[in-house]
Tab-separated table of C-alpha atoms in Angstrom:
chain	number	residue	atom	x	y	z
A	1	MET	CA	-79.059	105.378	229.639
A	2	PRO	CA	-75.663	103.607	229.589
A	3	LEU	CA	-72.911	105.593	227.977
A	4	ASN	CA	-72.133	102.978	225.334
A	5	ARG	CA	-75.856	102.773	224.381
A	6	ARG	CA	-76.032	106.582	224.069
A	7	ILE	CA	-72.883	106.683	221.965
A	8	PHE	CA	-74.299	103.955	219.708
A	9	LEU	CA	-77.577	105.803	219.169
A	10	MET	CA	-75.790	109.095	218.547
A	11	GLY	CA	-73.528	107.357	216.032
A	12	ALA	CA	-76.478	105.719	214.291
A	13	ALA	CA	-78.316	109.045	214.078
A	14	ALA	CA	-75.234	110.746	212.676
A	15	ALA	CA	-74.808	107.994	210.095
A	16	ALA	CA	-78.462	108.228	209.092
A	17	GLN	CA	-78.169	111.983	208.803
A	18	LYS	CA	-75.072	111.594	206.638
A	19	ILE	CA	-76.834	109.092	204.358
A	20	TYR	CA	-79.829	111.421	204.041
A	21	ALA	CA	-77.571	114.352	203.252
A	22	ALA	CA	-75.772	112.290	200.641
A	23	GLU	CA	-79.096	111.602	198.954
A	24	LYS	CA	-79.774	115.322	198.573
A	25	ILE	CA	-79.071	116.477	195.038
A	26	SER	CA	-78.494	120.053	193.917
A	27	LEU	CA	-79.357	120.569	190.238
A	28	GLY	CA	-78.252	123.231	187.800
A	29	VAL	CA	-80.438	123.867	184.747
A	30	ILE	CA	-78.844	125.099	181.514
A	31	GLY	CA	-81.422	126.190	178.958
A	32	THR	CA	-84.828	127.155	180.322
A	33	GLY	CA	-87.077	127.266	177.292
A	34	GLY	CA	-90.332	125.328	177.237
A	35	ARG	CA	-88.815	121.859	177.437
A	36	GLY	CA	-86.099	122.804	179.920
A	37	THR	CA	-88.553	124.415	182.323
A	38	PHE	CA	-90.942	121.468	182.016
A	39	VAL	CA	-88.257	118.851	182.749
A	40	MET	CA	-86.952	121.009	185.610
A	41	GLY	CA	-90.438	120.704	187.123
A	42	VAL	CA	-90.290	116.924	186.759
A	43	PHE	CA	-86.977	116.899	188.649
A	44	GLN	CA	-88.565	118.957	191.410
A	45	LYS	CA	-91.088	116.195	192.104
A	46	ASP	CA	-88.239	114.481	193.980
A	47	PRO	CA	-88.446	115.843	197.550
A	48	SER	CA	-84.705	115.415	198.085
A	49	LEU	CA	-83.752	117.524	195.078
A	50	ARG	CA	-83.432	121.279	194.908
A	51	VAL	CA	-82.730	123.436	191.894
A	52	GLY	CA	-79.645	125.337	192.987
A	53	ALA	CA	-79.056	127.368	189.832
A	54	VAL	CA	-80.514	128.161	186.432
A	55	CYS	CA	-78.829	129.597	183.358
A	56	ASP	CA	-80.160	131.116	180.160
A	57	VAL	CA	-79.023	133.735	177.672
A	58	TYR	CA	-82.621	134.908	177.058
A	59	GLU	CA	-83.850	137.032	179.933
A	60	PRO	CA	-87.587	136.137	179.721
A	61	ASN	CA	-86.761	132.417	179.926
A	62	LEU	CA	-84.379	132.965	182.831
A	63	GLU	CA	-86.894	135.015	184.820
A	64	ARG	CA	-89.696	132.515	184.226
A	65	ALA	CA	-87.537	129.568	185.305
A	66	LEU	CA	-86.414	131.353	188.460
A	67	SER	CA	-90.035	132.027	189.331
A	68	GLU	CA	-91.188	128.473	188.608
A	69	ALA	CA	-88.313	126.899	190.531
A	70	SER	CA	-88.816	129.187	193.517
A	71	LYS	CA	-92.529	128.452	193.614
A	72	ALA	CA	-91.910	124.687	193.624
A	73	GLN	CA	-89.403	124.825	196.479
A	74	GLY	CA	-91.181	127.029	198.979
A	75	GLY	CA	-89.767	130.373	197.937
A	76	VAL	CA	-86.123	129.282	197.805
A	77	THR	CA	-84.847	130.958	194.663
A	78	PRO	CA	-81.979	129.388	192.682
A	79	LYS	CA	-78.904	131.344	191.686
A	80	ALA	CA	-79.161	133.002	188.281
A	81	TYR	CA	-76.389	132.624	185.724
A	82	ARG	CA	-76.153	134.083	182.242
A	83	HIS	CA	-73.159	132.007	181.133
A	84	TYR	CA	-73.191	128.236	181.493
A	85	ARG	CA	-69.506	127.952	182.393
A	86	GLN	CA	-70.132	130.046	185.503
A	87	LEU	CA	-72.862	127.602	186.502
A	88	LEU	CA	-70.519	124.653	185.922
A	89	ASP	CA	-67.961	126.321	188.208
A	90	ASP	CA	-70.521	126.294	191.042
A	91	LYS	CA	-69.213	123.607	193.418
A	92	SER	CA	-72.545	123.348	195.217
A	93	LEU	CA	-74.179	121.693	192.191
A	94	ASP	CA	-74.089	117.911	191.827
A	95	ALA	CA	-75.771	117.502	188.450
A	96	VAL	CA	-76.945	119.518	185.480
A	97	LEU	CA	-79.907	119.377	183.142
A	98	ILE	CA	-78.911	120.545	179.652
A	99	ALA	CA	-81.922	121.553	177.565
A	100	THR	CA	-80.359	124.022	175.152
A	101	PRO	CA	-80.616	124.043	171.348
A	102	GLU	CA	-78.986	121.058	169.662
A	103	HIS	CA	-75.906	122.907	168.409
A	104	TRP	CA	-74.779	123.461	172.024
A	105	HIS	CA	-75.202	119.908	173.391
A	106	HIS	CA	-71.775	118.552	172.433
A	107	ARG	CA	-69.727	121.389	173.945
A	108	MET	CA	-71.820	121.708	177.094
A	109	VAL	CA	-71.789	117.985	177.877
A	110	LEU	CA	-68.010	117.854	177.492
A	111	ASP	CA	-67.602	120.893	179.744
A	112	ALA	CA	-70.032	119.482	182.320
A	113	LEU	CA	-68.090	116.213	182.501
A	114	ALA	CA	-64.842	118.147	182.846
A	115	ALA	CA	-66.431	120.035	185.746
A	116	GLY	CA	-67.311	116.735	187.457
A	117	LYS	CA	-71.085	117.026	187.067
A	118	ASP	CA	-73.560	114.260	186.387
A	119	VAL	CA	-75.541	115.114	183.259
A	120	TYR	CA	-79.096	114.753	181.979
A	121	VAL	CA	-79.106	116.038	178.395
A	122	GLU	CA	-82.064	116.381	176.066
A	123	LYS	CA	-82.058	114.707	172.674
A	124	PRO	CA	-80.744	114.630	170.026
A	125	LEU	CA	-77.448	114.099	171.824
A	126	CYS	CA	-75.342	115.830	169.182
A	127	HIS	CA	-75.344	117.423	165.753
A	128	THR	CA	-72.772	115.343	163.817
A	129	PRO	CA	-71.353	111.795	163.921
A	130	GLN	CA	-67.934	113.168	164.844
A	131	GLN	CA	-69.402	114.918	167.880
A	132	GLY	CA	-71.106	111.688	168.930
A	133	VAL	CA	-67.902	109.668	168.739
A	134	GLU	CA	-66.115	112.279	170.849
A	135	LEU	CA	-68.878	112.251	173.461
A	136	VAL	CA	-68.895	108.454	173.728
A	137	GLU	CA	-65.128	108.464	174.233
A	138	ALA	CA	-65.508	111.132	176.922
A	139	GLU	CA	-68.119	108.990	178.656
A	140	LYS	CA	-65.700	106.046	178.727
A	141	ARG	CA	-63.065	108.189	180.461
A	142	SER	CA	-65.515	109.676	182.937
A	143	LYS	CA	-66.980	108.349	186.168
A	144	ASN	CA	-69.960	110.667	185.853
A	145	ILE	CA	-73.531	109.560	185.182
A	146	VAL	CA	-74.908	110.654	181.792
A	147	GLN	CA	-78.560	110.175	180.860
A	148	VAL	CA	-79.788	111.181	177.393
A	149	GLY	CA	-83.445	112.202	177.270
A	150	MET	CA	-84.626	109.097	175.391
A	151	GLN	CA	-87.491	108.466	177.780
A	152	ARG	CA	-88.833	105.374	176.001
A	153	ARG	CA	-85.911	103.545	177.617
A	154	SER	CA	-87.584	103.972	181.019
A	155	TYR	CA	-91.198	103.675	179.835
A	156	ASP	CA	-93.140	100.663	181.143
A	157	LEU	CA	-94.906	100.178	177.796
A	158	TYR	CA	-91.683	99.892	175.813
A	159	GLN	CA	-89.997	97.740	178.411
A	160	GLU	CA	-92.871	95.253	178.176
A	161	GLY	CA	-92.810	95.505	174.363
A	162	ARG	CA	-89.122	94.619	174.383
A	163	ARG	CA	-89.893	91.520	176.448
A	164	VAL	CA	-92.550	90.436	173.925
A	165	VAL	CA	-90.075	90.688	171.032
A	166	ALA	CA	-87.285	88.966	172.985
A	167	ALA	CA	-89.613	86.076	173.886
A	168	GLY	CA	-90.030	85.272	170.188
A	169	THR	CA	-93.770	85.959	170.178
A	170	LEU	CA	-93.516	87.764	166.838
A	171	GLY	CA	-91.112	85.307	165.226
A	172	ASP	CA	-88.357	86.778	163.078
A	173	VAL	CA	-88.867	90.513	162.562
A	174	ARG	CA	-87.294	91.635	159.294
A	175	MET	CA	-88.945	95.049	159.075
A	176	VAL	CA	-90.125	97.746	161.462
A	177	ARG	CA	-92.394	100.421	159.946
A	178	SER	CA	-92.777	103.633	161.923
A	179	TRP	CA	-94.572	106.878	161.231
A	180	TRP	CA	-95.165	110.256	162.873
A	181	LEU	CA	-97.838	112.620	161.576
A	182	ASN	CA	-98.427	116.224	162.595
A	183	THR	CA	-97.901	119.722	161.230
A	184	GLN	CA	-95.409	122.556	161.454
A	185	LEU	CA	-97.051	124.596	158.700
A	186	GLY	CA	-98.860	127.862	159.213
A	187	GLY	CA	-97.884	131.026	161.021
A	188	GLU	CA	-95.595	133.888	160.128
A	189	LYS	CA	-91.896	134.173	160.833
A	190	VAL	CA	-91.005	135.486	164.286
A	191	THR	CA	-89.744	139.055	163.921
A	192	LYS	CA	-89.608	140.282	167.517
A	193	LEU	CA	-88.376	138.955	170.843
A	194	LYS	CA	-90.005	139.560	174.224
A	195	GLY	CA	-86.852	140.645	176.033
A	196	PRO	CA	-83.038	140.852	176.005
A	197	LEU	CA	-81.028	138.052	174.381
A	198	ASP	CA	-77.266	137.476	174.362
A	199	TRP	CA	-77.301	136.616	170.654
A	200	GLU	CA	-73.540	136.207	170.267
A	201	GLN	CA	-73.384	133.704	173.097
A	202	TRP	CA	-76.440	131.831	171.775
A	203	LEU	CA	-74.798	131.448	168.348
A	204	GLY	CA	-71.754	129.797	169.907
A	205	SER	CA	-69.435	128.310	167.283
A	206	THR	CA	-71.860	128.790	164.370
A	207	ALA	CA	-71.342	131.521	161.777
A	208	LYS	CA	-71.831	135.065	163.032
A	209	ARG	CA	-74.857	136.938	161.672
A	210	PRO	CA	-77.253	139.717	162.672
A	211	LEU	CA	-79.875	138.898	165.299
A	212	ASP	CA	-82.645	136.787	163.774
A	213	PRO	CA	-85.627	136.262	166.117
A	214	ASP	CA	-86.974	133.474	163.910
A	215	ILE	CA	-83.772	131.417	164.077
A	216	PHE	CA	-83.718	131.861	167.849
A	217	SER	CA	-87.388	130.909	168.244
A	218	ARG	CA	-87.518	128.051	165.694
A	219	TRP	CA	-83.951	126.771	165.654
A	220	ARG	CA	-85.136	123.160	165.251
A	221	LEU	CA	-86.101	123.938	161.650
A	222	TYR	CA	-82.704	125.336	160.613
A	223	GLY	CA	-80.052	122.875	159.451
A	224	GLU	CA	-77.121	124.795	160.897
A	225	PHE	CA	-78.547	124.527	164.400
A	226	ALA	CA	-80.438	121.215	164.329
A	227	GLY	CA	-81.312	118.242	162.145
A	228	GLY	CA	-84.854	119.348	161.347
A	229	ILE	CA	-88.021	117.568	162.351
A	230	VAL	CA	-86.709	114.229	161.032
A	231	ALA	CA	-83.913	114.372	163.614
A	232	ASP	CA	-85.948	115.941	166.404
A	233	GLN	CA	-88.610	113.215	166.343
A	234	GLY	CA	-86.640	110.516	164.532
A	235	ALA	CA	-84.105	110.246	167.349
A	236	HIS	CA	-86.939	109.129	169.635
A	237	VAL	CA	-88.398	106.733	167.090
A	238	PHE	CA	-85.134	105.043	166.144
A	239	ASP	CA	-84.132	104.710	169.782
A	240	GLY	CA	-87.464	102.957	170.349
A	241	ILE	CA	-86.726	100.647	167.418
A	242	HIS	CA	-83.249	99.908	168.782
A	243	MET	CA	-84.679	99.167	172.206
A	244	LEU	CA	-87.465	96.881	170.968
A	245	MET	CA	-85.219	95.016	168.533
A	246	GLY	CA	-82.090	94.843	170.687
A	247	ALA	CA	-80.229	96.601	167.873
A	248	GLY	CA	-77.173	98.835	167.753
A	249	ALA	CA	-75.823	101.274	165.202
A	250	PRO	CA	-77.014	100.893	161.599
A	251	LEU	CA	-74.941	99.618	158.683
A	252	ALA	CA	-76.341	102.173	156.241
A	253	VAL	CA	-79.098	104.767	155.905
A	254	THR	CA	-80.947	106.134	152.880
A	255	ALA	CA	-83.404	109.036	152.918
A	256	ALA	CA	-85.751	110.896	150.584
A	257	ALA	CA	-87.620	114.122	151.259
A	258	GLY	CA	-89.931	116.729	149.811
A	259	ARG	CA	-89.056	120.408	149.750
A	260	PRO	CA	-89.683	122.651	152.783
A	261	HIS	CA	-93.076	124.386	152.895
A	262	ALA	CA	-93.059	126.117	156.298
A	263	ALA	CA	-92.572	129.872	156.584
A	264	SER	CA	-89.545	129.219	158.816
A	265	GLY	CA	-86.425	127.146	158.393
A	266	ASP	CA	-84.659	125.334	155.594
A	267	THR	CA	-85.281	121.667	156.482
A	268	PRO	CA	-88.015	119.454	154.952
A	269	GLU	CA	-91.069	118.462	156.938
A	270	SER	CA	-91.820	115.268	154.928
A	271	VAL	CA	-89.047	112.656	155.002
A	272	VAL	CA	-88.707	108.884	154.591
A	273	VAL	CA	-85.707	107.160	156.215
A	274	THR	CA	-84.621	103.556	155.654
A	275	ALA	CA	-81.995	102.173	158.045
A	276	GLU	CA	-80.255	98.809	157.497
A	277	TYR	CA	-79.067	96.864	160.551
A	278	PRO	CA	-76.576	94.024	161.026
A	279	GLU	CA	-79.222	92.348	163.200
A	280	ASP	CA	-80.877	91.434	159.853
A	281	PHE	CA	-83.793	93.847	159.647
A	282	ILE	CA	-84.580	97.276	158.241
A	283	GLY	CA	-86.269	100.165	160.013
A	284	VAL	CA	-88.407	102.471	157.883
A	285	PHE	CA	-89.448	105.791	159.396
A	286	THR	CA	-91.860	108.152	157.659
A	287	ILE	CA	-92.400	111.597	159.129
A	288	ASN	CA	-94.892	114.043	157.665
A	289	TYR	CA	-95.277	117.341	159.458
A	290	ALA	CA	-97.373	118.692	156.599
A	291	ALA	CA	-100.317	116.550	157.733
A	292	MET	CA	-103.251	117.494	159.923
A	293	ARG	CA	-102.650	117.933	163.644
A	294	TYR	CA	-103.319	114.802	165.672
A	295	LYS	CA	-103.920	114.226	169.351
A	296	SER	CA	-100.587	113.109	170.802
A	297	ARG	CA	-101.736	109.570	171.564
A	298	TYR	CA	-102.515	108.993	167.866
A	299	ASP	CA	-99.708	110.831	166.060
A	300	GLN	CA	-96.991	108.157	166.246
A	301	MET	CA	-96.982	104.391	165.624
A	302	ASN	CA	-94.528	101.530	165.116
A	303	HIS	CA	-95.396	98.261	163.359
A	304	LEU	CA	-93.066	95.327	164.014
A	305	ASP	CA	-93.737	92.846	161.200
A	306	GLY	CA	-92.818	89.368	162.404
A	307	GLY	CA	-93.142	85.992	160.720
A	308	LYS	CA	-95.629	84.806	163.358
A	309	ALA	CA	-97.278	88.005	164.535
A	310	ARG	CA	-97.254	91.803	164.275
A	311	MET	CA	-96.963	94.248	167.140
A	312	ASP	CA	-98.342	97.782	166.883
A	313	ILE	CA	-96.857	100.013	169.581
A	314	GLY	CA	-97.634	103.701	169.932
A	315	ARG	CA	-97.431	106.214	172.737
A	316	GLU	CA	-100.062	104.769	175.071
A	317	ASP	CA	-100.533	101.076	174.249
A	318	PHE	CA	-99.475	98.102	172.163
A	319	ARG	CA	-101.371	95.239	170.529
A	320	VAL	CA	-100.109	91.961	169.095
A	321	PHE	CA	-101.939	90.289	166.187
A	322	ALA	CA	-101.262	86.673	165.227
A	323	GLN	CA	-101.170	85.445	161.651
A	324	GLY	CA	-104.708	84.856	160.405
A	325	GLY	CA	-106.228	86.779	163.320
A	326	GLU	CA	-105.619	90.372	162.349
A	327	GLU	CA	-108.991	91.545	163.701
A	328	THR	CA	-108.447	90.569	167.354
A	329	PRO	CA	-105.225	91.036	169.341
A	330	ILE	CA	-103.815	88.033	171.194
A	331	LEU	CA	-101.948	90.334	173.550
A	332	GLU	CA	-102.359	93.979	174.484
A	333	LYS	CA	-101.125	96.422	177.088
A	334	ARG	CA	-101.987	99.998	177.973
A	335	SER	CA	-99.584	102.136	179.984
A	336	GLU	CA	-100.996	102.759	183.437
A	337	LYS	CA	-100.245	106.484	183.402
A	338	GLY	CA	-99.664	107.316	179.734
A	339	PHE	CA	-96.754	108.644	177.721
A	340	GLY	CA	-96.275	111.754	179.858
A	341	TRP	CA	-95.232	109.434	182.680
A	342	ALA	CA	-92.237	108.283	180.610
A	343	THR	CA	-90.344	111.504	181.383
A	344	ASP	CA	-91.049	111.091	185.107
A	345	LEU	CA	-89.734	107.533	184.987
A	346	HIS	CA	-86.640	108.612	183.049
A	347	VAL	CA	-85.814	111.406	185.492
A	348	MET	CA	-86.363	109.052	188.439
A	349	ASN	CA	-83.990	106.555	186.832
A	350	PHE	CA	-81.341	109.252	186.424
A	351	LEU	CA	-81.635	110.428	190.041
A	352	ASP	CA	-81.481	106.850	191.308
A	353	CYS	CA	-78.274	106.348	189.304
A	354	VAL	CA	-76.813	109.608	190.619
A	355	ARG	CA	-77.322	108.243	194.136
A	356	THR	CA	-76.295	104.621	193.522
A	357	ARG	CA	-73.793	105.150	190.644
A	358	LYS	CA	-75.516	102.425	188.624
A	359	ALA	CA	-75.612	102.681	184.827
A	360	PRO	CA	-78.628	104.716	183.631
A	361	ALA	CA	-81.282	103.577	181.160
A	362	ALA	CA	-80.016	105.795	178.318
A	363	PRO	CA	-76.267	106.367	178.565
A	364	MET	CA	-74.306	108.364	176.008
A	365	TRP	CA	-73.579	105.504	173.617
A	366	LEU	CA	-77.266	104.673	173.258
A	367	GLY	CA	-78.136	108.309	172.720
A	368	PHE	CA	-75.494	108.504	170.006
A	369	GLN	CA	-76.791	105.437	168.168
A	370	ALA	CA	-80.209	107.070	167.834
A	371	ALA	CA	-78.770	110.427	166.797
A	372	LEU	CA	-76.473	108.716	164.288
A	373	VAL	CA	-79.355	107.278	162.249
A	374	VAL	CA	-80.961	110.667	161.644
A	375	GLN	CA	-77.589	112.311	161.032
A	376	LEU	CA	-76.887	109.724	158.323
A	377	ALA	CA	-80.377	110.404	156.950
A	378	ASN	CA	-79.580	114.103	156.606
A	379	LEU	CA	-76.228	113.262	155.004
A	380	SER	CA	-78.094	111.016	152.566
A	381	LEU	CA	-80.383	113.908	151.618
A	382	LYS	CA	-77.402	116.208	151.207
A	383	ASN	CA	-75.310	113.791	149.134
A	384	GLY	CA	-78.105	112.039	147.261
A	385	ARG	CA	-76.932	108.533	148.122
A	386	ARG	CA	-76.913	105.698	150.641
A	387	MET	CA	-74.653	106.532	153.586
A	388	LYS	CA	-72.654	103.725	155.224
A	389	TRP	CA	-71.433	103.621	158.815
A	390	ASN	CA	-68.251	101.734	159.637
A	391	ARG	CA	-68.639	100.345	163.146
A	392	ALA	CA	-64.982	99.326	163.351
A	393	THR	CA	-63.628	102.812	162.646
A	394	SER	CA	-66.650	104.800	163.939
A	395	GLN	CA	-66.695	106.807	160.737
A	396	VAL	CA	-68.999	107.571	157.832
A	397	GLU	CA	-67.680	105.795	154.742
A	398	VAL	CA	-67.084	108.078	151.759
């Protein structure tokens, strides 16, 4: 073979090898509870990704995640960290998955960006409007990719639903009615943990207190650590409304709620939220987690009430009904693989953006807009009045 031909082929092979190596992604996982371990498994479906490290302050979660990650990557066990800043200092990691309790999201995302990591963070993005504003500003200054876990943004069903609304099929939509029905009632408070926990580290910047296994196990239901079920599920629902309607942050939010009935927590399980938008519509979200337990495909629905037609879009399908023909849909679509596939699509979108540096489907500012609505709802419950958001100053009006 001529020398110049050999040199060309060797150079091409080296370039291909370099491109392939560049596509390899090493992931660190911070927070390995049920959701964190599940999403870690979704990441591992990408053959060019390896989980390089996992971090948790609760030993049973850490050990389980190490085992699951090792099993999925042929016995290659990730590094184990018990403090997230040590994981962020690991130069071998390209990106991090943050799936910790809500009260840690803000600090960890800021620290991850400062460490130069791309970030996939579970929702809700943050705990207060002030935290959200700070995160959005940090995103503007950063060159890192940030994807918030609002998987409807990548879901084929919602993308098609958005096209239906944008095409004018429904006419003018002045109201979106959404509901989510399930239950969080029943069961005793958790009084014992299954292994060692670094309680002081888990508390973070919240008030110090004796170890409480119930707060650790059911933090979503405690207002100091999360926004309650209205925020946990409402962030998804309002992001879906924003996506379908092409809407941004609300003008004002009003909420009403019943009293808490669950054995755990201090947040209500039955809440009605009304959000007003400058795009000239209102979004009404009713959540009742004191209802019976539904199969997941039936527990959530959104009705977009247009002047020409109505669209009903849930987890698995949507149907459009024209005026005067409410019995038979004029248009319908079922997701090919169902709602579970939305997380796969969202993770794939994030990894594609890590490799290409394109903007992801759910960047920080979109994640904040969804979190903001439910934060204003909780402020409305606390203050007993309509809460206004000033878009110009990015502040809650008092």
